[in-house]
Amino acid sequence: MSPAPRRRSVLLATAAVTAAATAPAGAATPVRHRASGPLVIGHRGAAGWRPEHTADAYTYAVRAGADWIEPDLVPTKDHVLVVRHENEIGGTTDVAERSEFADRRTTRTVDGRAVTGWFTEDFTLRELRTLRTVERLPLVRNRNTVFDGRGRVMTFQEVIDLARRLSGESGRRIAVFPETKHPTYFRSIGLPLEEELIRVIRRNRLTARECVVQSFEPSSLHRIAAARLGLPLWQALGTSGSPYGHAVTYKDMMSPAGLREIASYAQWIGPDKSTLVPPHTLLADAHAAGLKVGAYTFRAENQYLPAAYRRGTAPNDFGDAFAEYAFHYGQGVDAVVTDFPDIAVQAREGLRR
């Protein structure tokens, strides 16, 4: 049966980029223009099309036109920064199937929440290297499960090296956009993220055009700022509650006074896209405070779209993602964080035309 017309438009719009992004490096035709309009940030690479935080996902994102790629940082037992969305890796690697690591399954309290599984901080880098990556959302993105077992856990250094190689391939400067994950927790167990991140940044001589550091925890960004690296900082914002270990609420941080405080140490805020829809005034207030605004997380499936942009009733079918980008681009966001950078780039091209 043919897909519904609107869903077909989304799939056809991505087809050309999909072919280029999956072709061998020598045969691909990467997007080479520099960004004009909002920046497109590949969320964990191109998580909509490949298992997240893999070399395939990052490469796909850049070849599709992403300006930045986002690695989430967690440490190994021997204090090497690796890229995983969470330190619990039962859902993103094949560790649950590896009998030699069965005794590593445990329960830890991370940011006040009990989590059971396998944790990067209990593995050396050499041990993690033996694991293979898998799709985190197999019921949502079953198409990505065909790539299960083809990737491995990457270090932050490897992402930097890949970004520089892809910069040369594309003729564009591709920035890395690392996030410090659970920094208070990792400090509490003797594996602080910031010191190692600063060391890697200095070793690679990353510039403001090559690296922007983000965190939900202001204290983590203050530690990075104190190192005087000359890099932009991005304060990520939740929709409710507070950053872990902090008394200030996200609601307070998004007030005009809170935004002025953020502007004293950061150059960006990263709010949930829902907080930028009128009658919210966050976008205008942030710009008035001198901050740039990058909204998260844009996805194409109905379940992640506002009701007005959904098509049909199946939660995992694609809706009218182009319309959502057009709305936020029209509002004046400075960047979008997306699982589908190809769609975001094509929507930006439409805005330019």
GROMACS .gro file of C-alpha atoms in nm:
model
  353
    1MET     CA    1   0.000   0.000   0.000
    2SER     CA    2   0.131   0.345  -0.086
    3PRO     CA    3   0.213   0.575   0.207
    4ALA     CA    4  -0.014   0.870   0.277
    5PRO     CA    5   0.075   1.173   0.061
    6ARG     CA    6   0.216   1.386   0.341
    7ARG     CA    7   0.430   1.105   0.478
    8ARG     CA    8   0.554   1.035   0.125
    9SER     CA    9   0.669   1.396   0.097
   10VAL     CA   10   0.893   1.357   0.400
   11LEU     CA   11   1.038   1.027   0.283
   12LEU     CA   12   1.104   1.148  -0.071
   13ALA     CA   13   1.261   1.466   0.059
   14THR     CA   14   1.520   1.262   0.248
   15ALA     CA   15   1.587   1.005  -0.021
   16ALA     CA   16   1.864   1.192  -0.204
   17VAL     CA   17   2.049   1.273   0.117
   18THR     CA   18   2.007   0.917   0.238
   19ALA     CA   19   2.175   0.785  -0.076
   20ALA     CA   20   2.468   1.025  -0.038
   21ALA     CA   21   2.511   0.962   0.333
   22THR     CA   22   2.518   0.585   0.300
   23ALA     CA   23   2.748   0.568  -0.003
   24PRO     CA   24   3.119   0.488   0.037
   25ALA     CA   25   3.330   0.788   0.130
   26GLY     CA   26   3.481   0.822  -0.216
   27ALA     CA   27   3.145   0.805  -0.391
   28ALA     CA   28   2.937   1.027  -0.162
   29THR     CA   29   2.834   1.379  -0.252
   30PRO     CA   30   2.841   1.556   0.084
   31VAL     CA   31   2.660   1.885   0.150
   32ARG     CA   32   2.929   2.151   0.106
   33HIS     CA   33   2.755   2.484   0.157
   34ARG     CA   34   2.809   2.678   0.477
   35ALA     CA   35   2.510   2.730   0.701
   36SER     CA   36   2.290   3.026   0.621
   37GLY     CA   37   2.019   3.048   0.882
   38PRO     CA   38   1.983   2.845   1.200
   39LEU     CA   39   2.256   2.592   1.276
   40VAL     CA   40   2.163   2.225   1.245
   41ILE     CA   41   2.304   2.004   1.522
   42GLY     CA   42   2.308   1.629   1.473
   43HIS     CA   43   2.167   1.487   1.797
   44ARG     CA   44   2.397   1.197   1.889
   45GLY     CA   45   2.480   1.203   1.519
   46ALA     CA   46   2.179   1.122   1.304
   47ALA     CA   47   1.996   0.913   1.561
   48GLY     CA   48   1.685   0.887   1.346
   49TRP     CA   49   1.872   0.690   1.079
   50ARG     CA   50   2.153   0.508   1.260
   51PRO     CA   51   2.217   0.377   1.615
   52GLU     CA   52   2.314   0.684   1.817
   53HIS     CA   53   2.670   0.785   1.903
   54THR     CA   54   2.827   0.566   1.636
   55ALA     CA   55   3.069   0.663   1.364
   56ASP     CA   56   2.794   0.584   1.112
   57ALA     CA   57   2.552   0.821   1.285
   58TYR     CA   58   2.801   1.108   1.302
   59THR     CA   59   2.913   1.058   0.942
   60TYR     CA   60   2.554   1.045   0.819
   61ALA     CA   61   2.476   1.369   1.003
   62VAL     CA   62   2.765   1.561   0.851
   63ARG     CA   63   2.711   1.431   0.500
   64ALA     CA   64   2.347   1.532   0.536
   65GLY     CA   65   2.454   1.888   0.615
   66ALA     CA   66   2.475   1.910   0.995
   67ASP     CA   67   2.695   2.193   1.123
   68TRP     CA   68   2.768   2.040   1.466
   69ILE     CA   69   2.760   1.685   1.602
   70GLU     CA   70   2.673   1.605   1.963
   71PRO     CA   71   2.863   1.350   2.173
   72ASP     CA   72   2.734   1.284   2.527
   73LEU     CA   73   3.030   1.220   2.757
   74VAL     CA   74   3.061   0.957   3.029
   75PRO     CA   75   3.381   0.806   3.177
   76THR     CA   76   3.525   0.457   3.183
   77LYS     CA   77   3.672   0.294   3.493
   78ASP     CA   78   4.015   0.409   3.375
   79HIS     CA   79   3.883   0.764   3.328
   80VAL     CA   80   3.864   0.784   2.950
   81LEU     CA   81   3.577   0.990   2.809
   82VAL     CA   82   3.351   0.782   2.586
   83VAL     CA   83   3.030   0.878   2.408
   84ARG     CA   84   2.706   0.722   2.530
   85HIS     CA   85   2.373   0.891   2.603
   86GLU     CA   86   2.381   0.737   2.949
   87ASN     CA   87   2.641   0.560   3.157
   88GLU     CA   88   2.398   0.265   3.174
   89ILE     CA   89   2.466   0.079   2.850
   90GLY     CA   90   2.229  -0.217   2.865
   91GLY     CA   91   2.007  -0.063   2.598
   92THR     CA   92   2.273   0.072   2.364
   93THR     CA   93   2.523  -0.215   2.347
   94ASP     CA   94   2.513  -0.595   2.342
   95VAL     CA   95   2.650  -0.617   2.698
   96ALA     CA   96   2.337  -0.800   2.822
   97GLU     CA   97   2.421  -1.086   2.586
   98ARG     CA   98   2.783  -1.112   2.698
   99SER     CA   99   2.812  -1.383   2.960
  100GLU     CA  100   3.159  -1.270   3.066
  101PHE     CA  101   3.008  -0.945   3.194
  102ALA     CA  102   2.699  -1.088   3.361
  103ASP     CA  103   2.841  -1.018   3.708
  104ARG     CA  104   2.879  -0.648   3.625
  105ARG     CA  105   2.502  -0.596   3.629
  106THR     CA  106   2.420  -0.387   3.932
  107THR     CA  107   2.203  -0.107   4.068
  108ARG     CA  108   2.339   0.243   4.113
  109THR     CA  109   2.183   0.565   4.229
  110VAL     CA  110   2.246   0.824   3.959
  111ASP     CA  111   2.122   1.179   4.024
  112GLY     CA  112   1.896   1.049   4.299
  113ARG     CA  113   1.737   0.774   4.088
  114ALA     CA  114   1.800   0.401   4.120
  115VAL     CA  115   1.911   0.253   3.787
  116THR     CA  116   1.983  -0.115   3.722
  117GLY     CA  117   2.208  -0.234   3.443
  118TRP     CA  118   2.567  -0.214   3.325
  119PHE     CA  119   2.762   0.109   3.371
  120THR     CA  120   3.059   0.251   3.181
  121GLU     CA  121   3.235   0.336   3.505
  122ASP     CA  122   3.261  -0.037   3.580
  123PHE     CA  123   3.445  -0.113   3.254
  124THR     CA  124   3.790  -0.024   3.130
  125LEU     CA  125   3.814   0.118   2.780
  126ARG     CA  126   3.966  -0.208   2.661
  127GLU     CA  127   3.663  -0.398   2.790
  128LEU     CA  128   3.417  -0.153   2.634
  129ARG     CA  129   3.594  -0.196   2.303
  130THR     CA  130   3.476  -0.558   2.294
  131LEU     CA  131   3.108  -0.451   2.297
  132ARG     CA  132   2.901  -0.371   1.990
  133THR     CA  133   2.642  -0.097   1.962
  134VAL     CA  134   2.267  -0.146   1.909
  135GLU     CA  135   1.965   0.074   1.839
  136ARG     CA  136   1.833   0.231   2.162
  137LEU     CA  137   1.468   0.254   2.043
  138PRO     CA  138   1.410  -0.068   1.846
  139LEU     CA  139   1.031  -0.050   1.874
  140VAL     CA  140   1.027   0.308   1.740
  141ARG     CA  141   1.308   0.281   1.485
  142ASN     CA  142   1.306  -0.082   1.382
  143ARG     CA  143   1.477   0.016   1.055
  144ASN     CA  144   1.791   0.102   1.254
  145THR     CA  145   1.821  -0.245   1.405
  146VAL     CA  146   1.971  -0.368   1.077
  147PHE     CA  147   2.287  -0.186   1.193
  148ASP     CA  148   2.299  -0.359   1.533
  149GLY     CA  149   2.641  -0.502   1.603
  150ARG     CA  150   2.820  -0.300   1.335
  151GLY     CA  151   2.955  -0.020   1.554
  152ARG     CA  152   3.161   0.010   1.869
  153VAL     CA  153   3.174   0.251   2.162
  154MET     CA  154   3.374   0.558   2.058
  155THR     CA  155   3.597   0.779   2.267
  156PHE     CA  156   3.556   1.156   2.263
  157GLN     CA  157   3.899   1.176   2.100
  158GLU     CA  158   3.775   0.958   1.815
  159VAL     CA  159   3.475   1.188   1.762
  160ILE     CA  160   3.709   1.488   1.742
  161ASP     CA  161   3.927   1.306   1.489
  162LEU     CA  162   3.619   1.208   1.287
  163ALA     CA  163   3.482   1.565   1.291
  164ARG     CA  164   3.811   1.696   1.157
  165ARG     CA  165   3.821   1.434   0.884
  166LEU     CA  166   3.462   1.511   0.787
  167SER     CA  167   3.542   1.883   0.788
  168GLY     CA  168   3.804   1.817   0.524
  169GLU     CA  169   3.568   1.595   0.326
  170SER     CA  170   3.280   1.844   0.331
  171GLY     CA  171   3.475   2.168   0.301
  172ARG     CA  172   3.291   2.294   0.610
  173ARG     CA  173   3.413   2.341   0.968
  174ILE     CA  174   3.225   2.078   1.171
  175ALA     CA  175   3.207   2.151   1.542
  176VAL     CA  176   3.179   1.898   1.823
  177PHE     CA  177   2.915   1.973   2.085
  178PRO     CA  178   2.997   1.761   2.393
  179GLU     CA  179   2.760   1.737   2.689
  180THR     CA  180   2.882   1.654   3.038
  181LYS     CA  181   2.639   1.386   3.158
  182HIS     CA  182   2.565   1.351   3.530
  183PRO     CA  183   2.872   1.556   3.629
  184THR     CA  184   2.784   1.578   4.000
  185TYR     CA  185   2.742   1.201   4.018
  186PHE     CA  186   3.074   1.135   3.847
  187ARG     CA  187   3.255   1.380   4.074
  188SER     CA  188   3.109   1.192   4.371
  189ILE     CA  189   3.267   0.863   4.260
  190GLY     CA  190   3.606   1.009   4.177
  191LEU     CA  191   3.567   1.028   3.798
  192PRO     CA  192   3.513   1.402   3.732
  193LEU     CA  193   3.427   1.484   3.373
  194GLU     CA  194   3.545   1.843   3.353
  195GLU     CA  195   3.916   1.792   3.420
  196GLU     CA  196   3.946   1.523   3.156
  197LEU     CA  197   3.734   1.721   2.909
  198ILE     CA  198   3.955   2.026   2.956
  199ARG     CA  199   4.264   1.812   2.903
  200VAL     CA  200   4.131   1.668   2.577
  201ILE     CA  201   4.025   2.013   2.452
  202ARG     CA  202   4.369   2.157   2.525
  203ARG     CA  203   4.551   1.862   2.375
  204ASN     CA  204   4.357   1.905   2.051
  205ARG     CA  205   4.374   2.285   2.060
  206LEU     CA  206   4.004   2.308   1.989
  207THR     CA  207   3.885   2.656   1.898
  208ALA     CA  208   3.552   2.832   1.938
  209ARG     CA  209   3.465   2.727   1.584
  210GLU     CA  210   3.536   2.361   1.662
  211CYS     CA  211   3.383   2.303   2.005
  212VAL     CA  212   3.088   2.420   2.216
  213VAL     CA  213   3.042   2.262   2.561
  214GLN     CA  214   2.698   2.200   2.706
  215SER     CA  215   2.553   2.082   3.035
  216PHE     CA  216   2.229   2.089   3.231
  217GLU     CA  217   2.430   2.157   3.548
  218PRO     CA  218   2.554   2.517   3.585
  219SER     CA  219   2.831   2.405   3.821
  220SER     CA  220   2.980   2.193   3.542
  221LEU     CA  221   2.985   2.489   3.305
  222HIS     CA  222   3.142   2.710   3.572
  223ARG     CA  223   3.425   2.458   3.603
  224ILE     CA  224   3.478   2.469   3.227
  225ALA     CA  225   3.460   2.850   3.225
  226ALA     CA  226   3.725   2.871   3.497
  227ALA     CA  227   3.971   2.696   3.264
  228ARG     CA  228   3.953   2.995   3.025
  229LEU     CA  229   3.947   2.782   2.713
  230GLY     CA  230   3.784   3.052   2.502
  231LEU     CA  231   3.501   2.818   2.400
  232PRO     CA  232   3.128   2.899   2.391
  233LEU     CA  233   2.922   2.739   2.667
  234TRP     CA  234   2.563   2.618   2.634
  235GLN     CA  235   2.328   2.600   2.932
  236ALA     CA  236   2.078   2.322   2.866
  237LEU     CA  237   1.737   2.370   3.029
  238GLY     CA  238   1.480   2.114   3.140
  239THR     CA  239   1.106   2.170   3.140
  240SER     CA  240   1.053   2.120   3.513
  241GLY     CA  241   1.241   2.076   3.838
  242SER     CA  242   1.603   2.179   3.888
  243PRO     CA  243   1.946   2.081   3.760
  244TYR     CA  244   2.067   1.797   3.981
  245GLY     CA  245   2.234   1.928   4.295
  246HIS     CA  246   2.123   2.287   4.238
  247ALA     CA  247   1.862   2.487   4.428
  248VAL     CA  248   1.764   2.708   4.134
  249THR     CA  249   1.474   2.578   3.923
  250TYR     CA  250   1.462   2.569   3.544
  251LYS     CA  251   1.162   2.800   3.564
  252ASP     CA  252   1.373   3.056   3.749
  253MET     CA  253   1.659   3.009   3.504
  254MET     CA  254   1.423   3.090   3.216
  255SER     CA  255   1.304   3.417   3.374
  256PRO     CA  256   1.458   3.745   3.250
  257ALA     CA  257   1.670   3.766   3.567
  258GLY     CA  258   1.775   3.402   3.534
  259LEU     CA  259   1.872   3.452   3.171
  260ARG     CA  260   2.089   3.748   3.263
  261GLU     CA  261   2.265   3.526   3.518
  262ILE     CA  262   2.323   3.258   3.254
  263ALA     CA  263   2.465   3.522   3.020
  264SER     CA  264   2.737   3.590   3.278
  265TYR     CA  265   2.899   3.252   3.204
  266ALA     CA  266   2.740   3.109   2.886
  267GLN     CA  267   2.662   3.221   2.534
  268TRP     CA  268   2.376   2.982   2.456
  269ILE     CA  269   2.069   2.833   2.616
  270GLY     CA  270   1.924   2.503   2.502
  271PRO     CA  271   1.556   2.476   2.599
  272ASP     CA  272   1.300   2.214   2.506
  273LYS     CA  273   1.128   2.326   2.187
  274SER     CA  274   0.790   2.330   2.364
  275THR     CA  275   0.901   2.622   2.582
  276LEU     CA  276   0.951   2.842   2.275
  277VAL     CA  277   0.591   2.824   2.153
  278PRO     CA  278   0.375   3.133   2.227
  279PRO     CA  279   0.255   3.251   2.470
  280HIS     CA  280   0.602   3.173   2.607
  281THR     CA  281   0.841   3.466   2.562
  282LEU     CA  282   1.162   3.273   2.632
  283LEU     CA  283   1.308   3.322   2.284
  284ALA     CA  284   1.271   3.700   2.290
  285ASP     CA  285   1.383   3.723   2.653
  286ALA     CA  286   1.697   3.518   2.582
  287HIS     CA  287   1.788   3.729   2.281
  288ALA     CA  288   1.735   4.042   2.491
  289ALA     CA  289   1.985   3.900   2.742
  290GLY     CA  290   2.240   3.850   2.464
  291LEU     CA  291   2.201   3.472   2.449
  292LYS     CA  292   2.161   3.252   2.145
  293VAL     CA  293   1.890   2.986   2.155
  294GLY     CA  294   1.918   2.626   2.034
  295ALA     CA  295   1.599   2.422   2.070
  296TYR     CA  296   1.584   2.045   2.134
  297THR     CA  297   1.492   1.775   2.028
  298PHE     CA  298   1.338   1.764   1.681
  299ARG     CA  299   1.220   1.427   1.552
  300ALA     CA  300   1.002   1.316   1.262
  301GLU     CA  301   0.780   1.052   1.424
  302ASN     CA  302   0.423   1.146   1.516
  303GLN     CA  303   0.469   1.073   1.885
  304TYR     CA  304   0.736   1.343   1.912
  305LEU     CA  305   0.547   1.607   1.712
  306PRO     CA  306   0.283   1.854   1.831
  307ALA     CA  307  -0.068   1.731   1.749
  308ALA     CA  308  -0.109   1.978   1.463
  309TYR     CA  309   0.181   1.821   1.273
  310ARG     CA  310   0.090   1.456   1.313
  311ARG     CA  311  -0.026   1.254   1.013
  312GLY     CA  312  -0.242   0.949   1.074
  313THR     CA  313  -0.263   0.766   1.405
  314ALA     CA  314   0.044   0.540   1.406
  315PRO     CA  315   0.287   0.688   1.662
  316ASN     CA  316   0.600   0.582   1.474
  317ASP     CA  317   0.492   0.702   1.130
  318PHE     CA  318   0.642   1.028   1.009
  319GLY     CA  319   0.437   1.343   1.046
  320ASP     CA  320   0.488   1.688   0.895
  321ALA     CA  321   0.831   1.754   1.039
  322PHE     CA  322   0.898   2.022   0.778
  323ALA     CA  323   0.612   2.232   0.916
  324GLU     CA  324   0.755   2.218   1.268
  325TYR     CA  325   1.097   2.332   1.149
  326ALA     CA  326   0.938   2.610   0.947
  327PHE     CA  327   0.755   2.734   1.255
  328HIS     CA  328   1.065   2.745   1.476
  329TYR     CA  329   1.287   2.887   1.203
  330GLY     CA  330   1.027   3.157   1.151
  331GLN     CA  331   1.027   3.234   1.523
  332GLY     CA  332   1.401   3.306   1.505
  333VAL     CA  333   1.579   3.018   1.679
  334ASP     CA  334   1.955   3.017   1.630
  335ALA     CA  335   1.994   2.637   1.617
  336VAL     CA  336   1.797   2.314   1.623
  337VAL     CA  337   1.909   1.987   1.782
  338THR     CA  338   1.767   1.706   1.572
  339ASP     CA  339   1.766   1.329   1.520
  340PHE     CA  340   1.703   1.396   1.149
  341PRO     CA  341   1.957   1.657   1.034
  342ASP     CA  342   1.880   1.591   0.667
  343ILE     CA  343   1.519   1.704   0.710
  344ALA     CA  344   1.628   2.004   0.916
  345VAL     CA  345   1.878   2.109   0.649
  346GLN     CA  346   1.622   2.078   0.370
  347ALA     CA  347   1.371   2.277   0.574
  348ARG     CA  348   1.640   2.545   0.618
  349GLU     CA  349   1.703   2.547   0.245
  350GLY     CA  350   1.332   2.604   0.193
  351LEU     CA  351   1.349   2.900   0.431
  352ARG     CA  352   1.641   3.050   0.237
  353ARG     CA  353   1.456   3.016  -0.094
   0.00000   0.00000   0.00000
